[in-house]
């Protein structure tokens, strides 16, 4: 038994979709969530900038005595330097454990520009399914638009342009490789009408929880949650309350960056 909290970090509010699944499946576990709303978006930053900012979030969580850190952000997961993951507690990145794609002809990877630039998902798909056409949709500006609660028209314009420019309209499978995008899955699905969607949040959480189970580190009694953000405003408090209930709230903290 280990009643220490689980840390979840993100460039902003997107990682709340990972926290949502964790609390649904493991309600006794306490969460300390940290979202870097002061420096969002990360998708247009360099690897060095991402590593520096992410390290500040990680260190904040370590000061909270977390027993594990889940990186609820694909941009950090696939751009941060290896040293970022060298830590005294397990640091779990967003999963690449994708479902089988036998018989699929077209796949779309929906991510930030920084994640798309790594081509990690595309390379992984082509290792096993070289015949699949992979569309990489960076949706520049969408994660930040979700953060700030911009108009539906603004977000729709970004999605429509991204789909049209890549010719992804007939995609059969879409990978939500940005934790912000499940928050607007309904909008995105209108422009990818034939696609089944895969959200790695569930697999990521289970990979992390399996580590805790193997070490007998699950919480023994219900633990409190804390939802922290590095800047006020935007959609943080609204999302926290809508996902975790009216008693939950967002608080503004300083990570030193």
PDB file of C-alpha atoms in Angstrom, residues 11-209:
ATOM      1  CA  UNK A  11       1.730  21.538 -21.314  1.00  0.00           C
ATOM      2  CA  UNK A  12      -1.774  22.693 -20.365  1.00  0.00           C
ATOM      3  CA  UNK A  13      -5.238  21.223 -19.865  1.00  0.00           C
ATOM      4  CA  UNK A  14      -4.985  18.266 -22.253  1.00  0.00           C
ATOM      5  CA  UNK A  15      -3.558  15.918 -19.645  1.00  0.00           C
ATOM      6  CA  UNK A  16      -6.845  16.168 -17.770  1.00  0.00           C
ATOM      7  CA  UNK A  17      -8.119  13.568 -20.259  1.00  0.00           C
ATOM      8  CA  UNK A  18      -5.493  11.182 -18.883  1.00  0.00           C
ATOM      9  CA  UNK A  19      -6.404  12.073 -15.297  1.00  0.00           C
ATOM     10  CA  UNK A  20     -10.067  11.475 -16.158  1.00  0.00           C
ATOM     11  CA  UNK A  21      -9.429   7.872 -17.088  1.00  0.00           C
ATOM     12  CA  UNK A  22      -7.184   7.252 -14.080  1.00  0.00           C
ATOM     13  CA  UNK A  23      -9.805   8.496 -11.619  1.00  0.00           C
ATOM     14  CA  UNK A  24     -12.551   6.524 -13.352  1.00  0.00           C
ATOM     15  CA  UNK A  25     -10.634   3.246 -13.136  1.00  0.00           C
ATOM     16  CA  UNK A  26      -8.712   3.879  -9.901  1.00  0.00           C
ATOM     17  CA  UNK A  27     -10.885   6.254  -7.832  1.00  0.00           C
ATOM     18  CA  UNK A  28      -8.899   5.805  -4.606  1.00  0.00           C
ATOM     19  CA  UNK A  29      -5.689   7.134  -6.137  1.00  0.00           C
ATOM     20  CA  UNK A  30      -4.845  10.748  -5.377  1.00  0.00           C
ATOM     21  CA  UNK A  31      -3.673  12.939  -8.240  1.00  0.00           C
ATOM     22  CA  UNK A  32      -1.455  15.987  -8.328  1.00  0.00           C
ATOM     23  CA  UNK A  33      -1.954  17.455 -11.783  1.00  0.00           C
ATOM     24  CA  UNK A  34       0.263  20.230 -13.119  1.00  0.00           C
ATOM     25  CA  UNK A  35      -0.509  21.988 -16.396  1.00  0.00           C
ATOM     26  CA  UNK A  36       1.865  24.606 -17.782  1.00  0.00           C
ATOM     27  CA  UNK A  37      -0.762  27.042 -19.002  1.00  0.00           C
ATOM     28  CA  UNK A  38       1.733  29.908 -18.657  1.00  0.00           C
ATOM     29  CA  UNK A  39       3.915  28.524 -21.447  1.00  0.00           C
ATOM     30  CA  UNK A  40       1.386  26.707 -23.607  1.00  0.00           C
ATOM     31  CA  UNK A  41       1.568  25.754 -26.438  1.00  0.00           C
ATOM     32  CA  UNK A  42       4.599  23.469 -26.435  1.00  0.00           C
ATOM     33  CA  UNK A  43       3.971  22.260 -29.983  1.00  0.00           C
ATOM     34  CA  UNK A  44       5.925  25.102 -31.591  1.00  0.00           C
ATOM     35  CA  UNK A  45       8.894  25.006 -29.179  1.00  0.00           C
ATOM     36  CA  UNK A  46      12.351  23.470 -29.653  1.00  0.00           C
ATOM     37  CA  UNK A  47      13.343  20.213 -27.984  1.00  0.00           C
ATOM     38  CA  UNK A  48      15.605  22.174 -25.640  1.00  0.00           C
ATOM     39  CA  UNK A  49      12.788  24.504 -24.603  1.00  0.00           C
ATOM     40  CA  UNK A  50      10.419  21.582 -24.107  1.00  0.00           C
ATOM     41  CA  UNK A  51      12.957  19.739 -21.948  1.00  0.00           C
ATOM     42  CA  UNK A  52      13.585  22.794 -19.762  1.00  0.00           C
ATOM     43  CA  UNK A  53       9.903  23.514 -19.194  1.00  0.00           C
ATOM     44  CA  UNK A  54       9.004  19.866 -18.674  1.00  0.00           C
ATOM     45  CA  UNK A  55      11.809  19.444 -16.141  1.00  0.00           C
ATOM     46  CA  UNK A  56      10.347  22.285 -14.106  1.00  0.00           C
ATOM     47  CA  UNK A  57       6.971  20.520 -14.040  1.00  0.00           C
ATOM     48  CA  UNK A  58       8.594  17.219 -13.107  1.00  0.00           C
ATOM     49  CA  UNK A  59      10.523  18.809 -10.258  1.00  0.00           C
ATOM     50  CA  UNK A  60       7.349  20.451  -8.964  1.00  0.00           C
ATOM     51  CA  UNK A  61       5.684  17.040  -8.796  1.00  0.00           C
ATOM     52  CA  UNK A  62       8.676  15.489  -7.057  1.00  0.00           C
ATOM     53  CA  UNK A  63       8.387  18.121  -4.338  1.00  0.00           C
ATOM     54  CA  UNK A  64       4.815  16.899  -3.868  1.00  0.00           C
ATOM     55  CA  UNK A  65       6.196  13.445  -3.006  1.00  0.00           C
ATOM     56  CA  UNK A  66       4.503  11.640  -5.880  1.00  0.00           C
ATOM     57  CA  UNK A  67       5.082   7.900  -6.312  1.00  0.00           C
ATOM     58  CA  UNK A  68       4.937   8.019 -10.120  1.00  0.00           C
ATOM     59  CA  UNK A  69       4.734  10.632 -12.871  1.00  0.00           C
ATOM     60  CA  UNK A  70       2.573  10.185 -15.949  1.00  0.00           C
ATOM     61  CA  UNK A  71       3.549  12.526 -18.764  1.00  0.00           C
ATOM     62  CA  UNK A  72       0.084  13.310 -20.098  1.00  0.00           C
ATOM     63  CA  UNK A  73       1.530  15.121 -23.103  1.00  0.00           C
ATOM     64  CA  UNK A  74       2.732  13.595 -26.368  1.00  0.00           C
ATOM     65  CA  UNK A  75       4.850  16.646 -27.199  1.00  0.00           C
ATOM     66  CA  UNK A  76       6.876  16.179 -24.006  1.00  0.00           C
ATOM     67  CA  UNK A  77       6.869  12.385 -24.300  1.00  0.00           C
ATOM     68  CA  UNK A  78       8.534  12.377 -27.707  1.00  0.00           C
ATOM     69  CA  UNK A  79      10.650  15.541 -27.561  1.00  0.00           C
ATOM     70  CA  UNK A  80      12.120  15.778 -24.055  1.00  0.00           C
ATOM     71  CA  UNK A  81      15.758  14.732 -23.670  1.00  0.00           C
ATOM     72  CA  UNK A  82      16.511  11.276 -22.188  1.00  0.00           C
ATOM     73  CA  UNK A  83      17.785  12.961 -19.021  1.00  0.00           C
ATOM     74  CA  UNK A  84      14.252  14.179 -18.312  1.00  0.00           C
ATOM     75  CA  UNK A  85      13.088  10.589 -17.786  1.00  0.00           C
ATOM     76  CA  UNK A  86      16.002   9.728 -15.474  1.00  0.00           C
ATOM     77  CA  UNK A  87      14.209  10.134 -12.170  1.00  0.00           C
ATOM     78  CA  UNK A  88      13.862   8.624  -8.690  1.00  0.00           C
ATOM     79  CA  UNK A  89      10.258   7.619  -9.436  1.00  0.00           C
ATOM     80  CA  UNK A  90       8.883   5.982 -12.604  1.00  0.00           C
ATOM     81  CA  UNK A  91       8.172   8.473 -15.394  1.00  0.00           C
ATOM     82  CA  UNK A  92       5.614   7.064 -17.834  1.00  0.00           C
ATOM     83  CA  UNK A  93       5.335   8.658 -21.265  1.00  0.00           C
ATOM     84  CA  UNK A  94       2.293   8.538 -23.550  1.00  0.00           C
ATOM     85  CA  UNK A  95       1.948   5.042 -24.929  1.00  0.00           C
ATOM     86  CA  UNK A  96       2.798   3.949 -28.459  1.00  0.00           C
ATOM     87  CA  UNK A  97       1.124   0.579 -27.898  1.00  0.00           C
ATOM     88  CA  UNK A  98      -1.279   0.923 -30.824  1.00  0.00           C
ATOM     89  CA  UNK A  99      -4.132  -1.408 -31.786  1.00  0.00           C
ATOM     90  CA  UNK A 100      -3.798  -3.847 -34.689  1.00  0.00           C
ATOM     91  CA  UNK A 101      -4.254  -2.248 -38.106  1.00  0.00           C
ATOM     92  CA  UNK A 102      -4.641  -5.314 -40.314  1.00  0.00           C
ATOM     93  CA  UNK A 103      -6.702  -4.463 -43.377  1.00  0.00           C
ATOM     94  CA  UNK A 104      -6.497  -0.706 -42.807  1.00  0.00           C
ATOM     95  CA  UNK A 105      -5.365   1.411 -45.773  1.00  0.00           C
ATOM     96  CA  UNK A 106      -5.331   4.974 -44.389  1.00  0.00           C
ATOM     97  CA  UNK A 107      -4.406   6.245 -40.937  1.00  0.00           C
ATOM     98  CA  UNK A 108      -4.209   9.785 -39.559  1.00  0.00           C
ATOM     99  CA  UNK A 109      -1.902  10.863 -36.743  1.00  0.00           C
ATOM    100  CA  UNK A 110      -3.381  13.932 -35.040  1.00  0.00           C
ATOM    101  CA  UNK A 111      -0.748  15.714 -32.975  1.00  0.00           C
ATOM    102  CA  UNK A 112       1.071  18.996 -32.405  1.00  0.00           C
ATOM    103  CA  UNK A 113       3.656  20.170 -34.949  1.00  0.00           C
ATOM    104  CA  UNK A 114       6.489  19.166 -32.582  1.00  0.00           C
ATOM    105  CA  UNK A 115       5.191  15.611 -32.242  1.00  0.00           C
ATOM    106  CA  UNK A 116       4.556  15.323 -35.979  1.00  0.00           C
ATOM    107  CA  UNK A 117       8.147  16.450 -36.629  1.00  0.00           C
ATOM    108  CA  UNK A 118       9.458  13.351 -34.811  1.00  0.00           C
ATOM    109  CA  UNK A 119       7.440  11.032 -37.101  1.00  0.00           C
ATOM    110  CA  UNK A 120       7.421   8.511 -34.231  1.00  0.00           C
ATOM    111  CA  UNK A 121       3.908   7.265 -34.876  1.00  0.00           C
ATOM    112  CA  UNK A 122       4.386   7.108 -38.650  1.00  0.00           C
ATOM    113  CA  UNK A 123       7.626   5.135 -38.370  1.00  0.00           C
ATOM    114  CA  UNK A 124       6.082   2.733 -35.870  1.00  0.00           C
ATOM    115  CA  UNK A 125       3.091   2.094 -38.121  1.00  0.00           C
ATOM    116  CA  UNK A 126       5.279   1.519 -41.184  1.00  0.00           C
ATOM    117  CA  UNK A 127       7.521  -0.939 -39.329  1.00  0.00           C
ATOM    118  CA  UNK A 128       4.595  -3.352 -39.150  1.00  0.00           C
ATOM    119  CA  UNK A 129       2.242  -2.079 -41.846  1.00  0.00           C
ATOM    120  CA  UNK A 130       4.380  -0.596 -44.653  1.00  0.00           C
ATOM    121  CA  UNK A 131       1.439  -0.403 -47.049  1.00  0.00           C
ATOM    122  CA  UNK A 132      -0.626   1.969 -44.906  1.00  0.00           C
ATOM    123  CA  UNK A 133      -0.866   5.572 -46.023  1.00  0.00           C
ATOM    124  CA  UNK A 134      -0.187   7.714 -42.951  1.00  0.00           C
ATOM    125  CA  UNK A 135      -1.493  11.279 -42.872  1.00  0.00           C
ATOM    126  CA  UNK A 136       0.251  13.478 -40.301  1.00  0.00           C
ATOM    127  CA  UNK A 137      -1.966  16.349 -39.133  1.00  0.00           C
ATOM    128  CA  UNK A 138      -0.237  18.911 -36.940  1.00  0.00           C
ATOM    129  CA  UNK A 139      -3.286  21.190 -36.543  1.00  0.00           C
ATOM    130  CA  UNK A 140      -1.142  24.279 -35.723  1.00  0.00           C
ATOM    131  CA  UNK A 141      -2.909  26.400 -33.117  1.00  0.00           C
ATOM    132  CA  UNK A 142      -5.593  23.879 -32.149  1.00  0.00           C
ATOM    133  CA  UNK A 143      -4.177  22.918 -28.747  1.00  0.00           C
ATOM    134  CA  UNK A 144      -3.856  26.582 -27.793  1.00  0.00           C
ATOM    135  CA  UNK A 145      -7.358  27.334 -29.094  1.00  0.00           C
ATOM    136  CA  UNK A 146      -8.700  24.584 -26.835  1.00  0.00           C
ATOM    137  CA  UNK A 147      -6.688  26.017 -23.919  1.00  0.00           C
ATOM    138  CA  UNK A 148      -8.150  29.471 -24.362  1.00  0.00           C
ATOM    139  CA  UNK A 149     -11.699  28.368 -25.129  1.00  0.00           C
ATOM    140  CA  UNK A 150     -11.671  30.035 -28.534  1.00  0.00           C
ATOM    141  CA  UNK A 151     -14.774  30.009 -30.698  1.00  0.00           C
ATOM    142  CA  UNK A 152     -16.013  26.842 -32.342  1.00  0.00           C
ATOM    143  CA  UNK A 153     -15.630  28.585 -35.702  1.00  0.00           C
ATOM    144  CA  UNK A 154     -11.933  29.197 -35.030  1.00  0.00           C
ATOM    145  CA  UNK A 155     -11.253  25.596 -34.053  1.00  0.00           C
ATOM    146  CA  UNK A 156     -13.328  24.263 -36.929  1.00  0.00           C
ATOM    147  CA  UNK A 157     -11.291  26.329 -39.379  1.00  0.00           C
ATOM    148  CA  UNK A 158      -8.048  24.791 -38.063  1.00  0.00           C
ATOM    149  CA  UNK A 159      -9.398  21.245 -38.300  1.00  0.00           C
ATOM    150  CA  UNK A 160     -10.943  21.714 -41.735  1.00  0.00           C
ATOM    151  CA  UNK A 161      -7.733  23.199 -43.135  1.00  0.00           C
ATOM    152  CA  UNK A 162      -5.587  20.436 -41.658  1.00  0.00           C
ATOM    153  CA  UNK A 163      -7.736  17.658 -43.091  1.00  0.00           C
ATOM    154  CA  UNK A 164      -8.063  19.251 -46.511  1.00  0.00           C
ATOM    155  CA  UNK A 165      -4.361  20.082 -46.855  1.00  0.00           C
ATOM    156  CA  UNK A 166      -3.325  16.491 -46.122  1.00  0.00           C
ATOM    157  CA  UNK A 167      -6.107  14.774 -48.063  1.00  0.00           C
ATOM    158  CA  UNK A 168      -7.064  12.775 -44.983  1.00  0.00           C
ATOM    159  CA  UNK A 169     -10.836  12.805 -45.537  1.00  0.00           C
ATOM    160  CA  UNK A 170     -11.060   9.023 -46.067  1.00  0.00           C
ATOM    161  CA  UNK A 171      -8.979   8.051 -43.052  1.00  0.00           C
ATOM    162  CA  UNK A 172     -10.124   4.794 -41.452  1.00  0.00           C
ATOM    163  CA  UNK A 173      -8.242   5.135 -38.161  1.00  0.00           C
ATOM    164  CA  UNK A 174      -7.238   8.315 -36.342  1.00  0.00           C
ATOM    165  CA  UNK A 175      -4.693   8.409 -33.527  1.00  0.00           C
ATOM    166  CA  UNK A 176      -5.318  11.177 -30.994  1.00  0.00           C
ATOM    167  CA  UNK A 177      -1.623  11.845 -30.378  1.00  0.00           C
ATOM    168  CA  UNK A 178      -2.269  15.054 -28.455  1.00  0.00           C
ATOM    169  CA  UNK A 179      -4.119  14.858 -25.142  1.00  0.00           C
ATOM    170  CA  UNK A 180      -5.961  18.093 -25.934  1.00  0.00           C
ATOM    171  CA  UNK A 181      -7.697  16.637 -28.963  1.00  0.00           C
ATOM    172  CA  UNK A 182     -10.078  14.208 -27.178  1.00  0.00           C
ATOM    173  CA  UNK A 183     -11.698  17.348 -25.741  1.00  0.00           C
ATOM    174  CA  UNK A 184     -12.779  18.219 -29.301  1.00  0.00           C
ATOM    175  CA  UNK A 185     -13.198  14.702 -30.668  1.00  0.00           C
ATOM    176  CA  UNK A 186     -16.769  15.415 -31.793  1.00  0.00           C
ATOM    177  CA  UNK A 187     -15.611  18.368 -33.895  1.00  0.00           C
ATOM    178  CA  UNK A 188     -12.685  16.465 -35.400  1.00  0.00           C
ATOM    179  CA  UNK A 189     -14.850  13.460 -36.226  1.00  0.00           C
ATOM    180  CA  UNK A 190     -17.060  15.614 -38.433  1.00  0.00           C
ATOM    181  CA  UNK A 191     -14.100  16.078 -40.773  1.00  0.00           C
ATOM    182  CA  UNK A 192     -12.926  12.467 -40.483  1.00  0.00           C
ATOM    183  CA  UNK A 193     -16.347  10.809 -40.827  1.00  0.00           C
ATOM    184  CA  UNK A 194     -15.051   7.325 -41.650  1.00  0.00           C
ATOM    185  CA  UNK A 195     -12.468   7.118 -38.882  1.00  0.00           C
ATOM    186  CA  UNK A 196     -12.392   5.077 -35.721  1.00  0.00           C
ATOM    187  CA  UNK A 197     -10.501   6.993 -33.027  1.00  0.00           C
ATOM    188  CA  UNK A 198      -7.791   5.728 -30.694  1.00  0.00           C
ATOM    189  CA  UNK A 199      -6.970   7.640 -27.528  1.00  0.00           C
ATOM    190  CA  UNK A 200      -3.772   6.362 -25.837  1.00  0.00           C
ATOM    191  CA  UNK A 201      -4.817   7.694 -22.417  1.00  0.00           C
ATOM    192  CA  UNK A 202      -6.249   4.358 -21.264  1.00  0.00           C
ATOM    193  CA  UNK A 203      -3.231   2.313 -22.351  1.00  0.00           C
ATOM    194  CA  UNK A 204      -0.850   4.864 -20.847  1.00  0.00           C
ATOM    195  CA  UNK A 205      -2.577   4.811 -17.471  1.00  0.00           C
ATOM    196  CA  UNK A 206      -2.666   1.012 -17.400  1.00  0.00           C
ATOM    197  CA  UNK A 207       1.043   0.800 -18.217  1.00  0.00           C
ATOM    198  CA  UNK A 208       1.767   3.080 -15.287  1.00  0.00           C
ATOM    199  CA  UNK A 209      -0.606   1.352 -12.909  1.00  0.00           C
TER     200      UNK A 209
END
